[in-house]
Tab-separated table of N, CA and C in Angstrom:
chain	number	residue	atom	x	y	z
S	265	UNK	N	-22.821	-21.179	-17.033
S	265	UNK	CA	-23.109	-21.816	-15.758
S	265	UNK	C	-22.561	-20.953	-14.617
S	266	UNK	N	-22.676	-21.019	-13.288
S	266	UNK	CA	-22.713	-20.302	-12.520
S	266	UNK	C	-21.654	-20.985	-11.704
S	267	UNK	N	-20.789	-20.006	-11.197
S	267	UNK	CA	-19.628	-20.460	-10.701
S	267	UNK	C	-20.281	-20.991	-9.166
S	268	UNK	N	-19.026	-22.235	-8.813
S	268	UNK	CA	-19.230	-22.352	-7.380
S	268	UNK	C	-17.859	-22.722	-6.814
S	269	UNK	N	-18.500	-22.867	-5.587
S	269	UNK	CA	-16.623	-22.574	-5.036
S	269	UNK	C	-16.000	-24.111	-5.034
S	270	UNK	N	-14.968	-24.040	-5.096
S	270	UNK	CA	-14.430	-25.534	-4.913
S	270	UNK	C	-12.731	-25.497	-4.933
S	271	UNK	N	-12.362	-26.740	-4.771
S	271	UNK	CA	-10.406	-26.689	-3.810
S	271	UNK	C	-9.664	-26.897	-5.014
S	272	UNK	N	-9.718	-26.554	-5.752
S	272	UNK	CA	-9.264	-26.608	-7.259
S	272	UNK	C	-7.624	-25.491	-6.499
S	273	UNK	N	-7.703	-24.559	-6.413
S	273	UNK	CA	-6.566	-23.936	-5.807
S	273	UNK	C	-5.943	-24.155	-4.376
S	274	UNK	N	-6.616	-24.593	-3.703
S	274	UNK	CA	-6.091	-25.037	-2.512
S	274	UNK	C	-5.400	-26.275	-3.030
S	275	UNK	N	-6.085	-27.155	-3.463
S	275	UNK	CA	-5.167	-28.512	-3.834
S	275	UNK	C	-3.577	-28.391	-4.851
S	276	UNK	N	-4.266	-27.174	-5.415
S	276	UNK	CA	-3.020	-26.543	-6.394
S	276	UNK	C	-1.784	-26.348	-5.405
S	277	UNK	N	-2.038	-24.957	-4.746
S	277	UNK	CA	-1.084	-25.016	-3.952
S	277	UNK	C	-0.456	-26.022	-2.775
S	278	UNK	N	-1.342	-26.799	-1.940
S	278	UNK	CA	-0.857	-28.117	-1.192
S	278	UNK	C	-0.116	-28.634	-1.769
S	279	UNK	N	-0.427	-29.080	-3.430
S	279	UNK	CA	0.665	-30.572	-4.214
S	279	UNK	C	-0.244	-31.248	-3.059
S	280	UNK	N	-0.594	-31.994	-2.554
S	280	UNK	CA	-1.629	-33.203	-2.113
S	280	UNK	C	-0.948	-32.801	-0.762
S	281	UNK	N	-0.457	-32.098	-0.033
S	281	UNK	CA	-0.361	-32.364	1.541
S	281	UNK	C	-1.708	-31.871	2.347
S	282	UNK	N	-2.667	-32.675	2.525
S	282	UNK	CA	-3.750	-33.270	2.976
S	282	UNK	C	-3.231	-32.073	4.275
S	283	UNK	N	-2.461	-32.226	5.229
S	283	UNK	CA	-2.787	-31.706	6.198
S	283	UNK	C	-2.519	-29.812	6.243
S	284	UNK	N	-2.144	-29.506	4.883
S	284	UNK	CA	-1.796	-28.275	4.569
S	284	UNK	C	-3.108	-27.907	4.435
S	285	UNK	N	-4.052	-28.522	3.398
S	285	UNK	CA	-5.135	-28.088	3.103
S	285	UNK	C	-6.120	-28.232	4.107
S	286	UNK	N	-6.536	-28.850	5.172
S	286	UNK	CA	-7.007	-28.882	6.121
S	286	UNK	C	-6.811	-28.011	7.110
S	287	UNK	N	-5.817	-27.537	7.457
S	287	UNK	CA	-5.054	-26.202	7.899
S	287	UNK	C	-6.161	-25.325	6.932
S	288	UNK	N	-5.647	-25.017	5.927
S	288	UNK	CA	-6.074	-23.668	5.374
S	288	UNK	C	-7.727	-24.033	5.376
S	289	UNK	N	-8.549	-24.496	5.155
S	289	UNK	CA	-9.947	-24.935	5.490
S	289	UNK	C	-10.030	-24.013	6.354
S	290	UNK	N	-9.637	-24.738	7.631
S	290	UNK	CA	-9.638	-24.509	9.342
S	290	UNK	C	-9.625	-23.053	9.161
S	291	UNK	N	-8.375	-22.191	8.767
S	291	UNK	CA	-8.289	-21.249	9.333
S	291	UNK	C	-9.582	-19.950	8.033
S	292	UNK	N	-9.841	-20.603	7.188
S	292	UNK	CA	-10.993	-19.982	6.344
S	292	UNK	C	-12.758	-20.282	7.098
S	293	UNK	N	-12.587	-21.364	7.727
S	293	UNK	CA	-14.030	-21.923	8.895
S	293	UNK	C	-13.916	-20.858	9.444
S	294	UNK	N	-12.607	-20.604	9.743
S	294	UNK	CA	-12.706	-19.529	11.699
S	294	UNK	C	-13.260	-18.090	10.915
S	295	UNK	N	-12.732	-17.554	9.713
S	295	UNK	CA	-12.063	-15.958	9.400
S	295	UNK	C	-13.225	-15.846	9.117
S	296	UNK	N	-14.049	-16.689	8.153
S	296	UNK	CA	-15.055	-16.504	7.139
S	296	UNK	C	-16.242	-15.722	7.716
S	297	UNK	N	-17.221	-16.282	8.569
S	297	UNK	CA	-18.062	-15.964	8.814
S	297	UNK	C	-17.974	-14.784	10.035
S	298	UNK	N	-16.658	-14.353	10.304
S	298	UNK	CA	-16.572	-12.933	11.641
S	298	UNK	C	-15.987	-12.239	10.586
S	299	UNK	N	-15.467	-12.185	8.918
S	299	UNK	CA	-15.490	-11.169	7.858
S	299	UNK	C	-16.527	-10.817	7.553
S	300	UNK	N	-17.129	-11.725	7.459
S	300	UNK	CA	-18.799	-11.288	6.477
S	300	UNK	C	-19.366	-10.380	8.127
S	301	UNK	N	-19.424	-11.093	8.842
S	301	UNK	CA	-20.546	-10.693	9.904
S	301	UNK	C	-19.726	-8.885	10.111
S	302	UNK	N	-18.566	-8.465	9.853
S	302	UNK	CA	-17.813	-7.466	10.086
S	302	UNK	C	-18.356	-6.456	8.930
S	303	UNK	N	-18.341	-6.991	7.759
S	303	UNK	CA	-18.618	-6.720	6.505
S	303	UNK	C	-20.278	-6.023	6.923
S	304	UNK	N	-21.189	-7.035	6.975
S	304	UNK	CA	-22.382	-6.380	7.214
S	304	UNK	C	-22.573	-5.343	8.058
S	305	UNK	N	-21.813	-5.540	9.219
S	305	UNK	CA	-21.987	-4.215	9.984
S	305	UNK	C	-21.647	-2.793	9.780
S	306	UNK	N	-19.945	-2.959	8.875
S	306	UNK	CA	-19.655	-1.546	8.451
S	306	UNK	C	-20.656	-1.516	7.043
S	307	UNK	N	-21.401	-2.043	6.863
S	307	UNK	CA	-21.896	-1.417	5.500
S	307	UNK	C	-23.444	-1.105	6.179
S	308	UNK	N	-23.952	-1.726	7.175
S	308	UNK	CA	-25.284	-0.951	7.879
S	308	UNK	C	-24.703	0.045	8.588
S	309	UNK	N	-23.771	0.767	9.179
S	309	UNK	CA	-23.430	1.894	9.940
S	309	UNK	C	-22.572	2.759	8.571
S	310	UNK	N	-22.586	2.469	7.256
S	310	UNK	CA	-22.038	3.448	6.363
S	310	UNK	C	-20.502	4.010	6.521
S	311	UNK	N	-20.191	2.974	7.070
S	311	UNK	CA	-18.807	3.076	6.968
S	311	UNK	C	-17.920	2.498	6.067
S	312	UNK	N	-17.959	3.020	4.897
S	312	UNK	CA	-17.700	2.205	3.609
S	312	UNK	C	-16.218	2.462	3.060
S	313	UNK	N	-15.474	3.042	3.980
S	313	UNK	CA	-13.666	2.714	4.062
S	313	UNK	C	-13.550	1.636	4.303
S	314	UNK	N	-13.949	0.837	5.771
S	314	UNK	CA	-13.826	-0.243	6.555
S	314	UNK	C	-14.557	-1.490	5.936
S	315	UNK	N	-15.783	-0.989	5.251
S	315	UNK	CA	-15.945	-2.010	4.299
S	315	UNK	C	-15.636	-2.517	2.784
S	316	UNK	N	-14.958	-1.575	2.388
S	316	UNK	CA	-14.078	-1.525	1.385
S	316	UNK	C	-12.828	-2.615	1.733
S	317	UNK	N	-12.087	-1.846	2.764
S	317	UNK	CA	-11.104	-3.076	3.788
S	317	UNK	C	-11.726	-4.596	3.567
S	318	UNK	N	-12.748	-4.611	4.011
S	318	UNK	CA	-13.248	-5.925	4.420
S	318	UNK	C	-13.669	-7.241	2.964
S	319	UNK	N	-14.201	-6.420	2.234
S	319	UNK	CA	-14.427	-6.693	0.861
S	319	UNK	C	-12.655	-6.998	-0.102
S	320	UNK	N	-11.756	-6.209	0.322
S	320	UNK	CA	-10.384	-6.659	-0.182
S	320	UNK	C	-10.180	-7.344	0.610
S	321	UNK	N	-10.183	-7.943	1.898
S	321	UNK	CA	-9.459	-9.185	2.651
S	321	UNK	C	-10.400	-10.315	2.200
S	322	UNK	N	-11.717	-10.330	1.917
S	322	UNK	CA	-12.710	-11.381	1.775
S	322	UNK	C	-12.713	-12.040	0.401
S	323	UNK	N	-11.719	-11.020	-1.161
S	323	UNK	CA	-11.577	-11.423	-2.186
S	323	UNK	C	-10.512	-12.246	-2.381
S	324	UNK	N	-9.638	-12.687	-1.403
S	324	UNK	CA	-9.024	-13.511	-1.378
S	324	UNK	C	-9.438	-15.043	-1.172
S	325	UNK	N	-10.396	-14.657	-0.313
S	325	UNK	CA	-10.655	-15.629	0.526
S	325	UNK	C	-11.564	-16.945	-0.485
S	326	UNK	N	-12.345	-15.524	-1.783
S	326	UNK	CA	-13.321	-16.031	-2.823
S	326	UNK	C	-11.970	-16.222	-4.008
S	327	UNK	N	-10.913	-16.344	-3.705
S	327	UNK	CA	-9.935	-16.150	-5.206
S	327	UNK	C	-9.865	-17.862	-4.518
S	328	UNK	N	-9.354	-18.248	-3.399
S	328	UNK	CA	-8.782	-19.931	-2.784
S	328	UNK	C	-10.057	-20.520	-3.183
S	329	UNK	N	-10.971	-19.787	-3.067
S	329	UNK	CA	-12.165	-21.350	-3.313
S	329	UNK	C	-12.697	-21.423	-4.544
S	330	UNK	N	-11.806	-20.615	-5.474
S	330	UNK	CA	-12.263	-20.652	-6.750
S	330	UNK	C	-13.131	-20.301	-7.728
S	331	UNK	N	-13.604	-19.157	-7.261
S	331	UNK	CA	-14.144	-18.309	-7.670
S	331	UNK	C	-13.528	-17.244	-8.313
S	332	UNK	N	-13.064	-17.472	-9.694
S	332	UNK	CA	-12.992	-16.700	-10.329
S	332	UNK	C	-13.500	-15.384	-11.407
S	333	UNK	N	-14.243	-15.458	-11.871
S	333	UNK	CA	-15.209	-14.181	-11.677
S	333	UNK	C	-15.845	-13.390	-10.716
S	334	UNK	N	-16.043	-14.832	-9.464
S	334	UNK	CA	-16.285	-13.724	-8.028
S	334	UNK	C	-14.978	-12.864	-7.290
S	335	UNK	N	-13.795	-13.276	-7.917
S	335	UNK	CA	-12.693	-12.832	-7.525
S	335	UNK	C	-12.851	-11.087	-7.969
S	336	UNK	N	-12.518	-10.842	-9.750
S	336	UNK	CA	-12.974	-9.852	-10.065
S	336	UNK	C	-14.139	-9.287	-9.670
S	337	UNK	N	-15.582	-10.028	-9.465
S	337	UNK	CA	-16.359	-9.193	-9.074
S	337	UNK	C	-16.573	-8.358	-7.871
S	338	UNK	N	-15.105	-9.000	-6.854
S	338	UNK	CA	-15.062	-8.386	-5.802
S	338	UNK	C	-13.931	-6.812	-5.934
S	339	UNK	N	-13.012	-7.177	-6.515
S	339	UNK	CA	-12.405	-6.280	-7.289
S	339	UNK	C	-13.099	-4.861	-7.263
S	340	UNK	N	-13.747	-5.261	-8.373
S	340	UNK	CA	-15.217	-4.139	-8.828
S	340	UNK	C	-15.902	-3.531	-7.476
S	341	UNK	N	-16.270	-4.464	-6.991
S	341	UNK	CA	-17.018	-4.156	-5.826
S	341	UNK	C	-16.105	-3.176	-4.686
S	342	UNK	N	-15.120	-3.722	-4.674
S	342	UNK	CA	-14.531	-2.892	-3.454
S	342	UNK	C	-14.232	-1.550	-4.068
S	343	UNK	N	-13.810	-1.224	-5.133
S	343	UNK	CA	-13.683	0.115	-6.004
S	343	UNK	C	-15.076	0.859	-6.128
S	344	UNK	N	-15.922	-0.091	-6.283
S	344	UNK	CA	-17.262	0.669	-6.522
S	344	UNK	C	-17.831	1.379	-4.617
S	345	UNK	N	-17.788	0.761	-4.174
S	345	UNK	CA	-18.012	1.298	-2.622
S	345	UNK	C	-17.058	2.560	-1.942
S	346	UNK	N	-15.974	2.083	-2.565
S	346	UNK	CA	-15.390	3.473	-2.469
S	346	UNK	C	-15.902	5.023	-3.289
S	347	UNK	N	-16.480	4.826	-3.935
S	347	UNK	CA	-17.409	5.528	-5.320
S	347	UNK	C	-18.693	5.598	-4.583
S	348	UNK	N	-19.200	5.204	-3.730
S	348	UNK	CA	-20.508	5.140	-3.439
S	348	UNK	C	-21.418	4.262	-4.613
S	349	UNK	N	-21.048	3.511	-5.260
S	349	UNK	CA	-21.510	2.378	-6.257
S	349	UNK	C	-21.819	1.380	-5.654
S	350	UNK	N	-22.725	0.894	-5.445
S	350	UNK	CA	-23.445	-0.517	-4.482
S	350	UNK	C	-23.984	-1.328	-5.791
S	351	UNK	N	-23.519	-1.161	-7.466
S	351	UNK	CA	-24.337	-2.266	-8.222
S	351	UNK	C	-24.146	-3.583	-7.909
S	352	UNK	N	-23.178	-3.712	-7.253
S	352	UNK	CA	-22.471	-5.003	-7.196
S	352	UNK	C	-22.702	-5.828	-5.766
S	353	UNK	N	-23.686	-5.160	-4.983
S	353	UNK	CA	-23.881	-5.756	-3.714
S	353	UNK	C	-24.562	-6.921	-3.837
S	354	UNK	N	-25.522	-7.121	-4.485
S	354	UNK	CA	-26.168	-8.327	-4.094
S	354	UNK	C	-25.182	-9.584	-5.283
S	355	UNK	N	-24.393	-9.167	-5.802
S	355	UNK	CA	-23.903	-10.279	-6.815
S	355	UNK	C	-22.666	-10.687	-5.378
S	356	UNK	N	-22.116	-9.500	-5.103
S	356	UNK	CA	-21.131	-10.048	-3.965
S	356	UNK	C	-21.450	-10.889	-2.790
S	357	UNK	N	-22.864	-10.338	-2.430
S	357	UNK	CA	-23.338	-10.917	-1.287
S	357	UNK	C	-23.609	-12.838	-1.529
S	358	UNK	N	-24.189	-12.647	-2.666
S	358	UNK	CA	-24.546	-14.226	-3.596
S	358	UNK	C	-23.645	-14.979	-3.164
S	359	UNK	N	-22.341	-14.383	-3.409
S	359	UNK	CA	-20.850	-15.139	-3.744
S	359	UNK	C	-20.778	-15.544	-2.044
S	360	UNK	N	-20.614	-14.415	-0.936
S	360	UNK	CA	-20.372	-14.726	0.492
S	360	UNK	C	-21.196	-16.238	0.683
S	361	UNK	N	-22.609	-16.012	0.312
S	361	UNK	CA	-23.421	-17.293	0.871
S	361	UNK	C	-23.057	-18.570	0.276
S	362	UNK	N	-22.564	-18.386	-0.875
S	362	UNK	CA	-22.482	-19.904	-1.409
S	362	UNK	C	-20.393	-19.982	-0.765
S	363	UNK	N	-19.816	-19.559	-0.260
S	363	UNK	CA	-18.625	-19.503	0.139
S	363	UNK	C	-19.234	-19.971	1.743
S	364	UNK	N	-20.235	-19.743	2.388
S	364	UNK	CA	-20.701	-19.973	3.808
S	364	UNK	C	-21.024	-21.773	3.956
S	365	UNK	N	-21.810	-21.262	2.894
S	365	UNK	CA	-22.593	-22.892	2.826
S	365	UNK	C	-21.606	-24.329	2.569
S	366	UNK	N	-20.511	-23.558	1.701
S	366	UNK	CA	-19.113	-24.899	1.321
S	366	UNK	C	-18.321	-24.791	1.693
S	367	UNK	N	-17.941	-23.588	3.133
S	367	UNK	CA	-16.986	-24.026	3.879
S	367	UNK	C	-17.568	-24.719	5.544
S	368	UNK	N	-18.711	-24.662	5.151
S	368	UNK	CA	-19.167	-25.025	6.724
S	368	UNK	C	-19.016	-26.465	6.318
S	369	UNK	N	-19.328	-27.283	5.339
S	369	UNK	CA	-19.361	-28.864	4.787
S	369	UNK	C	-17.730	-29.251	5.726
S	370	UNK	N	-17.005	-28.188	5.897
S	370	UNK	CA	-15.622	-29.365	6.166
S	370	UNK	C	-15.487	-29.184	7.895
């Protein structure tokens, strides 16, 4: 089955403080979508240091929502771009959209 994201680790780390995890939501609403939108740009202008960067700050972001194989697959991914290896773009990209779509819900 195909992973999807969910608060399985956020709730981990809270222990139930409701307003901890709402916090960290919040500040993943704000980061999320000006990483990716950062992300796309250094990788259309071929600047694939900076998107390498961007791809290691954004695998975190896919490790909290529980995505674990997208965690490693970002892994991969950011090593492979440094390599000039793009196999892994559209599996990474997959992962960004379904991370877009379930953090905009809160």
């Amino acid at each position: 089955m195909e992973e999807q994201p969910n608060l399985s680790a956020i709730q981990e780390l809270s222990r139930g403080d409701k307003a901890f995890e709402n916090k960290l939501l919040g500040v993943i609403k704000k980061e999320l979508p000006l990483e990716i939108e950062a992300y796309k740009k250094n990788l259309k202008e071929r600047d694939f240091t900076q998107t390498a960067e961007i791809v290691h700050k954004l695998k975190h972001k896919i490790s909290i929502l529980g995505f674990e194989k997208g965690y490693q697959t970002a892994i991969d991914y950011e090593e492979g771009i440094l390599h000039n290896d793009f196999l892994l773009q559209h599996t990474f990209e997959q992962i960004l959209v379904k991370m877009r779509a379930f953090i905009e819900k809160f």
